[in-house]
Coordinates of C-alpha atoms and ligand atoms in Angstrom, one line a residue:
X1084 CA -30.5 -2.7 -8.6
X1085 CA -32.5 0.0 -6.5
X1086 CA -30.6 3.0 -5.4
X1087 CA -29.0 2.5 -2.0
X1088 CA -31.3 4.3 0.7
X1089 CA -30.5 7.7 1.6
X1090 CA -28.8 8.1 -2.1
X1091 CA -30.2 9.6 -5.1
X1092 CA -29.1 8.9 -8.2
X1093 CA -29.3 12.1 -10.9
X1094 CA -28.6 12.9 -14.4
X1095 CA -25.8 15.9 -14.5
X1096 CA -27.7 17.1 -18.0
X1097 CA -31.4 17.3 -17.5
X1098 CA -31.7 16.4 -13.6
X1099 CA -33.8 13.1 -14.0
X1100 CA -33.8 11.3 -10.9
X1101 CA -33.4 7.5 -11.3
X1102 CA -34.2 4.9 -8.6
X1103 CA -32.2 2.0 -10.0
X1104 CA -28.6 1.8 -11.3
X1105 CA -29.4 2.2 -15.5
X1106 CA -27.1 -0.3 -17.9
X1107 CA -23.8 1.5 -18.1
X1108 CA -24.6 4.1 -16.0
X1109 CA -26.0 6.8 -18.3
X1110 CA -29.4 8.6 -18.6
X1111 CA -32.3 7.0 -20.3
X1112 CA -33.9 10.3 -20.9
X1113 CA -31.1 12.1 -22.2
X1114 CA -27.5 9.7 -22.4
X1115 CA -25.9 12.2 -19.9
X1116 CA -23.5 10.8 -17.4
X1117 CA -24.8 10.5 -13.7
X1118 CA -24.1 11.3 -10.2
X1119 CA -25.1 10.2 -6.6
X1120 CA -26.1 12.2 -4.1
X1121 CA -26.3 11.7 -0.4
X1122 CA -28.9 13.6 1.6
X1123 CA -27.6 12.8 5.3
X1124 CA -25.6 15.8 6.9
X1125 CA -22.9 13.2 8.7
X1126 CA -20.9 15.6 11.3
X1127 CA -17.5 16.1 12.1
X1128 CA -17.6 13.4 14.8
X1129 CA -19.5 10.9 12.5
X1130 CA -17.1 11.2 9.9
X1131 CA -14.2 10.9 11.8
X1132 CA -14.3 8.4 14.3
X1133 CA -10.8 7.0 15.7
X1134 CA -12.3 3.7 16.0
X1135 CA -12.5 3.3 12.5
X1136 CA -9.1 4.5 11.5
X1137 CA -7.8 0.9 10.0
X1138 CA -10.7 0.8 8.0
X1139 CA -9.3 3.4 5.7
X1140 CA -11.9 3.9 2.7
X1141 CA -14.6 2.4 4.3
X1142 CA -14.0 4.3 7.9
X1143 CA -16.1 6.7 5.9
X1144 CA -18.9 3.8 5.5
X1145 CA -21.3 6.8 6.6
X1146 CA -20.5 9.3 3.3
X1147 CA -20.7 6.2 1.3
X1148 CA -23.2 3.7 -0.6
X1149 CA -22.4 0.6 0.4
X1150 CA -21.5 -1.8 4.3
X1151 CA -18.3 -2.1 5.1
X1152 CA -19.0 -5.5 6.0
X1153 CA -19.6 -6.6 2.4
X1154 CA -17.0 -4.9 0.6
X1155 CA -14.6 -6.2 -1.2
X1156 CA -11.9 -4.7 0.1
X1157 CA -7.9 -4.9 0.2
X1158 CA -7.5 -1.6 2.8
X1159 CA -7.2 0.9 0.2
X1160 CA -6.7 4.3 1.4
X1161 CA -5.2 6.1 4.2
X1162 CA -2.2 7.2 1.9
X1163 CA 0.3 9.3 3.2
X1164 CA 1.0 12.7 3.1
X1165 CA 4.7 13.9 3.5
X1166 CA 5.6 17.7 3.3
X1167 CA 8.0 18.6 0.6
X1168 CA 11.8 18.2 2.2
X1169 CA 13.4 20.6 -0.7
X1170 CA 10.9 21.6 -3.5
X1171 CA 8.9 24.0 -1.7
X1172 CA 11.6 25.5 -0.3
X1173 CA 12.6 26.1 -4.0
X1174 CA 9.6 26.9 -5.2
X1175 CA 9.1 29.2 -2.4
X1176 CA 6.1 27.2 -1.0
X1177 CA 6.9 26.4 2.7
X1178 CA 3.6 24.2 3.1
X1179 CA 4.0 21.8 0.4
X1180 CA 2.5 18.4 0.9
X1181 CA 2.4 15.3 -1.4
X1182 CA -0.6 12.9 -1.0
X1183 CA 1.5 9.4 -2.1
X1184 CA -1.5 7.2 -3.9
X1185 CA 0.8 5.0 -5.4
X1186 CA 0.7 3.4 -1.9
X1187 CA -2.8 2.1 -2.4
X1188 CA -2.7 -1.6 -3.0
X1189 CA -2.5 -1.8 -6.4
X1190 CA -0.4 1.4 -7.0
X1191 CA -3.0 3.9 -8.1
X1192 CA -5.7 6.2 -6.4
X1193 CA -8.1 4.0 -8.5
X1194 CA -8.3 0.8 -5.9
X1195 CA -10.4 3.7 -3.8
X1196 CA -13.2 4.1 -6.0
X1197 CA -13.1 0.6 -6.9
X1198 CA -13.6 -1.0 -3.9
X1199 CA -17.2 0.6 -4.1
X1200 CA -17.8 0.2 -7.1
X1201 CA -16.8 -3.7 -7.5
X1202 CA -18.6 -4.3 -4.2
X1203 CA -22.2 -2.6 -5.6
X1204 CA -21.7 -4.9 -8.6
X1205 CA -21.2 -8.1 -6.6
X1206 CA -24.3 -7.8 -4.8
X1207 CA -26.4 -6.3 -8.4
X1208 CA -25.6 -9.9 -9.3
X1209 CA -23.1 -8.7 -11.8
X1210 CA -21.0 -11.5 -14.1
X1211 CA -18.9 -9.6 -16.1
X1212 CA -17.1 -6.3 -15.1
X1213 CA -15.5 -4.3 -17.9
X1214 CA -13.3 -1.3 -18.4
X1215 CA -11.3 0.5 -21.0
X1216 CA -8.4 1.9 -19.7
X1217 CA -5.0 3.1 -20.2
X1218 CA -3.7 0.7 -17.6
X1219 CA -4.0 1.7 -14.0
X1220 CA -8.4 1.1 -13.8
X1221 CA -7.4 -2.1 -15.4
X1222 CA -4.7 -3.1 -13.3
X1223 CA -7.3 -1.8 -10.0
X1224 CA -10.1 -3.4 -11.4
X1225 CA -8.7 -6.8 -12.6
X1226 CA -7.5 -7.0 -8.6
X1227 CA -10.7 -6.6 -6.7
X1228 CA -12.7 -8.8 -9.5
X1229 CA -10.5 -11.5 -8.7
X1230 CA -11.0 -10.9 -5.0
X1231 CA -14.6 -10.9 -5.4
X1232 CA -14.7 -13.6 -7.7
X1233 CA -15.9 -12.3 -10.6
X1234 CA -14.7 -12.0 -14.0
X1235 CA -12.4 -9.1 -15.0
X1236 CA -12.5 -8.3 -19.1
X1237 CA -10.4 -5.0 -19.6
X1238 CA -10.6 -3.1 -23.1
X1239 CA -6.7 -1.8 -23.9
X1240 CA -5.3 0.8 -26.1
X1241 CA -2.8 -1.2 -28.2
X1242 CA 0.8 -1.1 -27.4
X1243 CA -0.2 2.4 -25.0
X1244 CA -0.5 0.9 -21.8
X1245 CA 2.6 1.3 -19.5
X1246 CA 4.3 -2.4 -18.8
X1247 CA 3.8 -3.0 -15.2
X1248 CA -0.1 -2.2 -15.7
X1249 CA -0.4 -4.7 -18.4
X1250 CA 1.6 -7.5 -15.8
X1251 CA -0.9 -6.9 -13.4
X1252 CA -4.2 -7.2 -15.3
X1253 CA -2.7 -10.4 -16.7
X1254 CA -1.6 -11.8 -13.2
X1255 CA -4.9 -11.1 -11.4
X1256 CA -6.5 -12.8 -14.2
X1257 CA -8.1 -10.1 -16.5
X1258 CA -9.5 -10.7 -20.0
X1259 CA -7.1 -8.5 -21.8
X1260 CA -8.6 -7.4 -25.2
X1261 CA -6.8 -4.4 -27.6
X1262 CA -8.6 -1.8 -29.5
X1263 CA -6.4 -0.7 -32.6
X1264 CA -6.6 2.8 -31.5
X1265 CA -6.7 5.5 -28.6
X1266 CA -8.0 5.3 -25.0
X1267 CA -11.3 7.0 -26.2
X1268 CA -12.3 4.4 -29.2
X1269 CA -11.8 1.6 -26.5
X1270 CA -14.1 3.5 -24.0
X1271 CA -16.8 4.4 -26.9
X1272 CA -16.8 0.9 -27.8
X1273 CA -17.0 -0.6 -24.4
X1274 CA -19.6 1.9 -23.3
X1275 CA -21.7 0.5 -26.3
X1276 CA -20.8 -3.3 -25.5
X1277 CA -22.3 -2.9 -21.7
X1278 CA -25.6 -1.0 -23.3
X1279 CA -26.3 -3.7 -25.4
X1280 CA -25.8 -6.9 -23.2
X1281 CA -27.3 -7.3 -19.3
X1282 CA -24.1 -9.7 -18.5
X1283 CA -21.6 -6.8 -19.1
X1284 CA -21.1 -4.4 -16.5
X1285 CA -19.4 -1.4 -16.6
X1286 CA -16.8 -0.1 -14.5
X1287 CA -15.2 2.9 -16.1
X1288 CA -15.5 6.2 -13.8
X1289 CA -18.4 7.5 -15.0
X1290 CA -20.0 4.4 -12.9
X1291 CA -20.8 6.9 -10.1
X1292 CA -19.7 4.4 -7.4
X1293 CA -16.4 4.9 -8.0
X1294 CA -16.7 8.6 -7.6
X1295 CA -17.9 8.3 -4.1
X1296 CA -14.8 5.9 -3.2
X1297 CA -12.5 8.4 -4.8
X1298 CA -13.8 11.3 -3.3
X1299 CA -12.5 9.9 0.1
X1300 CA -8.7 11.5 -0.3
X1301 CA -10.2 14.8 0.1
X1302 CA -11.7 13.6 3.6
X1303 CA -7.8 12.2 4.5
X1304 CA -6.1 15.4 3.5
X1305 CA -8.0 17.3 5.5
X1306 CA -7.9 14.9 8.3
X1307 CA -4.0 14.4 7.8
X1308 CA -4.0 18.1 7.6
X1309 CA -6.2 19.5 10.2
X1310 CA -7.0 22.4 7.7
X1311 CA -9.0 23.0 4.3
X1312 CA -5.7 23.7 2.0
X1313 CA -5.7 26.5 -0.1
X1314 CA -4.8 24.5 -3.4
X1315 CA -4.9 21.1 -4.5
X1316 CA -3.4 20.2 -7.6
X1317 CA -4.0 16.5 -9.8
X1318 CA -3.8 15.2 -13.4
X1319 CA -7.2 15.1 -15.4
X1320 CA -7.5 12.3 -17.9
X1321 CA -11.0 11.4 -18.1
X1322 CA -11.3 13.8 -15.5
X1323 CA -13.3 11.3 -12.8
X1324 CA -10.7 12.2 -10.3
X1325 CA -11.0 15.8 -10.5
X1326 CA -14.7 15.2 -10.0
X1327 CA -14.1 13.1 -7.0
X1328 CA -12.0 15.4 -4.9
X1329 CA -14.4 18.3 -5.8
X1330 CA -16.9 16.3 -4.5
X1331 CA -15.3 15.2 -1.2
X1332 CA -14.4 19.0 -0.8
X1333 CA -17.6 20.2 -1.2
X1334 CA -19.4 17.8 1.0
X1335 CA -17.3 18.7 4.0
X1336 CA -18.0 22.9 3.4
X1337 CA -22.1 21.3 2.7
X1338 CA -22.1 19.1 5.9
X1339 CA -20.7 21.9 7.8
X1340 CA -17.8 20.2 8.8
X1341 CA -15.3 22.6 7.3
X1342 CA -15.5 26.3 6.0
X1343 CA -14.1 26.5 3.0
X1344 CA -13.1 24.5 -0.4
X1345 CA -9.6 24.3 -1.5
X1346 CA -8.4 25.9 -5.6
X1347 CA -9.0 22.6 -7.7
X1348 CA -6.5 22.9 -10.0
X1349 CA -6.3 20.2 -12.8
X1350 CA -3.3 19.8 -15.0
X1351 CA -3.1 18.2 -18.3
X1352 CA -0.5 16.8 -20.8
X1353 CA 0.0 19.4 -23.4
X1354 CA -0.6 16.6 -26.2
X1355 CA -3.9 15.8 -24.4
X1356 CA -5.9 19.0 -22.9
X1357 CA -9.1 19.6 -24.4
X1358 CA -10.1 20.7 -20.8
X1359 CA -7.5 23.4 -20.4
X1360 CA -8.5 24.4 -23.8
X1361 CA -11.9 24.8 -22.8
X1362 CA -11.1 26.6 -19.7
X1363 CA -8.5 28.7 -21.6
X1364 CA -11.0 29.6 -23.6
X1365 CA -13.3 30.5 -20.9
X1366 CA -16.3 28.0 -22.2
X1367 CA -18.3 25.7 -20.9
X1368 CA -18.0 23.4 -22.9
X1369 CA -14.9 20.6 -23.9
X1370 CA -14.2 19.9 -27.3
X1371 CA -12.8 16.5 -28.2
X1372 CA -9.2 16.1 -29.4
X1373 CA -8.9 13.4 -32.2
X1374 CA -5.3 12.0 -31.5
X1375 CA -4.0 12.7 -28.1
X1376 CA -0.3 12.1 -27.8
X1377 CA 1.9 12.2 -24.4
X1378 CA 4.4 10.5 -22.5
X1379 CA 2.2 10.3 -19.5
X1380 CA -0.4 7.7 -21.3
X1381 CA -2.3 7.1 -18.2
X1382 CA -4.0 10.3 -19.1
X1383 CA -3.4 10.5 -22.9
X1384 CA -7.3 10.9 -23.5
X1385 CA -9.0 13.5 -26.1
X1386 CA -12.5 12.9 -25.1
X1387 CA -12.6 13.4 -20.8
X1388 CA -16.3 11.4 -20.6
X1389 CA -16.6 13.6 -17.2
X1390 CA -16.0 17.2 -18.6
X1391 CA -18.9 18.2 -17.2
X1392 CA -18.2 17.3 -13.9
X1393 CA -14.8 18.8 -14.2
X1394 CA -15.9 22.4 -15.4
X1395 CA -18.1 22.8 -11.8
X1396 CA -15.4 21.7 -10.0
X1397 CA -12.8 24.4 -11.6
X1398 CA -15.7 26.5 -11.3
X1399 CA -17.2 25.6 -8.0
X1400 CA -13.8 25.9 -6.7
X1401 CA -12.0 28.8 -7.7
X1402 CA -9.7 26.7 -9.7
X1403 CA -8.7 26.3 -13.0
X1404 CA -7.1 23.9 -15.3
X1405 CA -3.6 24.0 -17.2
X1406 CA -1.3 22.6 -19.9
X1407 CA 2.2 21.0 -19.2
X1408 CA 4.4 19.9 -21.8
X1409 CA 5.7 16.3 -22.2
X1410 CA 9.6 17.6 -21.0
X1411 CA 8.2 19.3 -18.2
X1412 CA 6.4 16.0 -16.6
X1413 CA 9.9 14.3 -16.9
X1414 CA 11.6 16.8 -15.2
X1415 CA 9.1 17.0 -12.2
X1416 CA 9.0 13.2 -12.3
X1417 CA 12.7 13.1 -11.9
X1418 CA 12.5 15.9 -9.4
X1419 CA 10.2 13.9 -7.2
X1420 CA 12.0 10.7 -7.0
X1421 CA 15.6 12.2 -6.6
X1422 CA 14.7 15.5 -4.3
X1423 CA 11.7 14.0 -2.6
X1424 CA 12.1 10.0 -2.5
X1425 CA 8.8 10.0 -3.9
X1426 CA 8.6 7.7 -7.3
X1427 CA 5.9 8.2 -9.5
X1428 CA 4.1 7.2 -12.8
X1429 CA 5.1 10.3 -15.4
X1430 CA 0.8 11.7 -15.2
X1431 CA 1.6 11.7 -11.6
X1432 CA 4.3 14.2 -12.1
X1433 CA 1.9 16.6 -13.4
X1434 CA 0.5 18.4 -10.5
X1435 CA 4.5 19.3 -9.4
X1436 CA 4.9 20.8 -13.4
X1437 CA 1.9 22.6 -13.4
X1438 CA 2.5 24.2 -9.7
X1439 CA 5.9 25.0 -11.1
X1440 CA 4.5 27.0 -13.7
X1441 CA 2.2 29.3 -11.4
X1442 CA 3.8 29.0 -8.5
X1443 CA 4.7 32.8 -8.6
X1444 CA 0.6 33.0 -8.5
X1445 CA 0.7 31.2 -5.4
X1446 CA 1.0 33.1 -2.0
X1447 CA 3.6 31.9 0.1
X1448 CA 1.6 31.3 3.3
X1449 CA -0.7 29.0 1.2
X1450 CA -1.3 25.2 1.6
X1451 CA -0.9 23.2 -1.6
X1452 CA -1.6 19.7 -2.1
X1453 CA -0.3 17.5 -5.3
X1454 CA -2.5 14.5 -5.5
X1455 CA 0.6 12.1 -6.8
X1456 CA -1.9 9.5 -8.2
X1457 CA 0.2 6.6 -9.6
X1458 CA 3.5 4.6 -8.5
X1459 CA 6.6 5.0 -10.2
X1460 CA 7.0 1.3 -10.6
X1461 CA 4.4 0.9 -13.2
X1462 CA 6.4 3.2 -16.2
X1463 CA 9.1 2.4 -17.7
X1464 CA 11.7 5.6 -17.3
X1465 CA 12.2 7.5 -20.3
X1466 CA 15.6 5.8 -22.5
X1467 CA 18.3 9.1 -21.4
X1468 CA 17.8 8.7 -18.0
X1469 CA 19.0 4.7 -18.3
X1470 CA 22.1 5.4 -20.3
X1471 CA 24.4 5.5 -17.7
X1472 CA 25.7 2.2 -17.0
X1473 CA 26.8 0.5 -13.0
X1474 CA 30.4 0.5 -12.5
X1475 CA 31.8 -3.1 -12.1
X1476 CA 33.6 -3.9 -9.3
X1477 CA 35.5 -7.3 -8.7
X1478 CA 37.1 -6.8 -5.5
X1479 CA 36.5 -4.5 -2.3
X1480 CA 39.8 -2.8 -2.9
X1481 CA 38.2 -2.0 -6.2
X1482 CA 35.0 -0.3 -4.7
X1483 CA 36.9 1.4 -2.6
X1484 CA 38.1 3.2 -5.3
X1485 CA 35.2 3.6 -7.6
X1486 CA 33.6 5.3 -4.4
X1487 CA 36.1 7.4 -2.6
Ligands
AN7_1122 C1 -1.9 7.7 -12.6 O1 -6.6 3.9 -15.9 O2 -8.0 6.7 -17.2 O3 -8.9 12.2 -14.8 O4 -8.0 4.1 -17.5 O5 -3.9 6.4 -14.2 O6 -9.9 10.4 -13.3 O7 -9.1 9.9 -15.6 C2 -6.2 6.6 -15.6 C3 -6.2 7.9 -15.3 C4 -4.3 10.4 -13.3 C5 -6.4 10.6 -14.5 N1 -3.2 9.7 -12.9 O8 -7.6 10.4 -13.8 C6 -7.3 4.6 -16.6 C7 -7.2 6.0 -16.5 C8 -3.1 8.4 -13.2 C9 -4.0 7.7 -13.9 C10 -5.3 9.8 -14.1 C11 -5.2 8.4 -14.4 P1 -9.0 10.8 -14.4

C-alpha cells in the first residue's frame, strides 16, 4: 500500500526512499530496516489539544500515519506517571518518576505501537499478521487482531515465554507456533516466512508503524511533566522501544515544541547485551550474541534487529547503554512492587537496576524517567520469594494473635 501522505518511508542503511510499504518491511535495494518520516512541523497547540485527551494514542492522530477514526483501537496510552514515594529519596534523586505501561490494555507498552501498526494492515488488505516474540508483542498483537478481525499467528521461543503472555495469545485467539530455539531464530525465520508469501504480514517492530505508536510516551511524559527530563531510562531487547522514545523526543526539539532532548539511556540483561557491548566498546556497530540467557526473557535477545536505530539514539541523545546483572533486576523488581506499589514484569525492572548503578553520575536536581514497560502480572516471581507460606487461622481469636 502507498505511503500515507505527508510520510516518507526511508531505508536507515543507504537512504532509499520507498513509496509503498515493501513485504516485511525491509529495503529492496539493500535488506536494511526502515523508518518513517513525517515532514509536517505540528505545534505545541496541534499536538496538544485538551479536546482530544481521551483519545490517548491517537490524540496525537496529527504525529501519526493513520485516522483515528479507523483504528483499531482499545484506548491504549495515557499511562501514568507517579513520582517515586521512597526510592529517590534513597537514591538521592528527588525527581524520580515512573511511567507505569503495564497499564496499557494488554499490560505492555507494546498495545501503543500496535494499534498503528494493526490498523495500517487492516486497511493494506492484510490476512495474516505474524510475529516472533518473547511474549508481550504476541500477547498485544493477538489482542488487536482479534479486534480487527483478523488472524493472529505468533512465532514462540519454546518453553521462554513468561506464563501469563502465553494465556493471553491463546485466549485472544492467536496461532501459537514454537521455534526450538532463541527469540532471534524465531524472528529470522518469521522475517523469511513474510518475504516469501504476500498473505503473511509482519508485525515485529522493525514494521515502522509501530515505531510511530510507540514513540507517543515520549509526547505524555513531557505533557505529564511539563518539562523535557534530563534522563530517561528503559530496557532494550530488540531495541524498537529505545528507537521510539528517541524518536518522539527528537520530534518535539525538531518541531520546536520543546528545547532540549532528554539522556536515553538503555539498559540491558547482562546475559543479553550485545548493545552495551557495543557501546562499551565505543563502536558503531552490534555484534550478535549466539545464546542469550536472563531471567528477564522478554528481552533475552542476542541479535537487537534495530541496533542501528538504537546507536543514534544513545548517540543523538547524550545517552548511553548499560549491563545489569540477572540478581540485580530481581532486587529492583522487588524494590518496585514493595517500596513503590508498582508491580512489574522482571525486564521492566531494569531501568531502576541500571539507575542504581550510576546514580552517583546523576545530578541531584535532575529529572529521571524509568519507562516501566511490562506488568508484574505476566511473570511468574522467582521460587525464594514464594517460600514463605500464609499463616492459617481458624478463628478470629486466632488472627488476633497471628497479627498483634
Ligand atoms: C516488558 O514481546 O521483544 O527493545 O517480542 O516485553 O523494543 O524489544 C518484548 C520486548 C522491554 C524490550 N520490556 O523492548 C517481544 C519483545 C518488555 C518487553 C522490551 C520488551 P524492545
Amino acid at each position: 500500500m502507498k505511503v500515507p501522505d505527508g510520510w516518507t518511508l526511508a531505508c536507515v542503511g543507504c537512504g532509499r526512499k520507498l513509496h509503498s510499504d515493501p513485504g516485511a518491511f525491509t529495503c529492496p535495494n539493500c535488506g536494511d530496516i526502515l523508518e518513517l518520516l513525517f515532514s509536517g512541523r505540528p505545534s505545541a497547540d496541534e499536538l496538544f489539544k485538551p479536546k482530544n485527551a481521551s483519545l490517548r494514542v491517537w490524540r496525537y492522530a496529527r504525529a501519526i500515519p493513520g485516522e483515528p477514526s479507523k483504528a483499531v483501537t482499545l484506548n491504549e496510552g495515557g499511562t501514568p506517571l507517579p513520582k517515586s514515594v521512597s526510592l529517590g529519596r534513597e537514591l538521592g534523586l528527588p525527581n524520580l518518576f515512573f511511567k507505569v505501561e503495564g497499564q496499557n490494555p494488554t499490560g505492555s507498552f507494546k498495545d501503543r505501537g500496535m494499534t498503528v501498526a494493526v490498523s495500517r494492515a487492516r486497511e493494506s488488505g492484510a490476512k495474516v499478521l505474524v510475529c516472533a516474540s518473547t511474549g508481550n508483542t504476541a500477547a498485544s498483537l493477538a489482542a488487536y487482531a482479534a479486534r480487527a478481525d483478523l488472524k493472529a499467528a505468533v512465532i514462540l521461543p519454546s518453553g521462554k515465554v513468561a506464563t501469563g503472555k502465553l494465556a493471553q495469545a491463546i485466549a485472544h485467539g492467536a496461532r501459537l507456533i514454537q521455534v526450538d530455539d532463541g527469540f532471534d531464530r524465531a524472528l529470522e525465520l518469521t522475517v523469511k516466512a513474510v518475504a516469501e508469501s504476500d498473505e503473511l504480514y509482519l508485525m515485529n517492530s522493525i514494521n515502522p508503524y509501530r515505531i510511530e505508536g510507540q514513540k507517543t510516551v515520549a509526547f505524555e511524559i513531557y505533557e505529564q511533566l511539563q518539562r523535557v527530563p534530563d534522563y530517561v531510562f528503559l530496557p532494550v531487547g530488540n531495541a524498537g522501544n529505545i528507537s521510539a522514545v528517541w524518536k518522539g523526543f527528537k520530534e518535539l526539539r525538531d518541531w520546536g515544541v520543546t528545547a532540549s532532548v532528554p539522556r536515553l539511556v538503555g539498559v540491558q540483561a547482562a546475559g543479553a547485551s550485545p548493545v552495551a557491548e557495543a557501546f562499551e566498546r565505543g563502536s558503531r556497530k552490534v555484534r550478535p550474541w549466539r545464546s542469550p540467557e536472563t531471567v528477564a526473557s522478554a528481552i533475552r535477545i542476542g541479535n537487537p534487529m534495530s541496533w542501528k536505530k538504537a546507536l543514534r539514539a544513545i548517540e543523538g541523545s547524550g545517552g548511553r547503554a548499560m549491563a545489569v546483572s540477572d540478581e540485580e533486576i530481581l532486587q529492583a523488581r522487588r524494590e518496585l512492587a514493595s517500596r513503590e506499589g508498582v508491580f512489574v514484569e522482571n525486564a521492566s525492572a531494569a531501568p531502576l537496576a541500571g539507575l542504581r548503578r550510576v546514580k552517583e553520575e546523576i545530578g541531584r536536581d535532575s529529572t529521571v524517567v524509568c519507562i516501566l514497560t511490562g506488568h508484574g502480572l505476566k511473570d511468574k516471581l522467582p521460587a525464594s520469594w514464594t517460600r514463605t507460606r500464609p499463616q492459617v487461622a481458624t478463628g478470629a481469636k486466632e488472627l488476633v494473635k497471628l497479627l498483634t
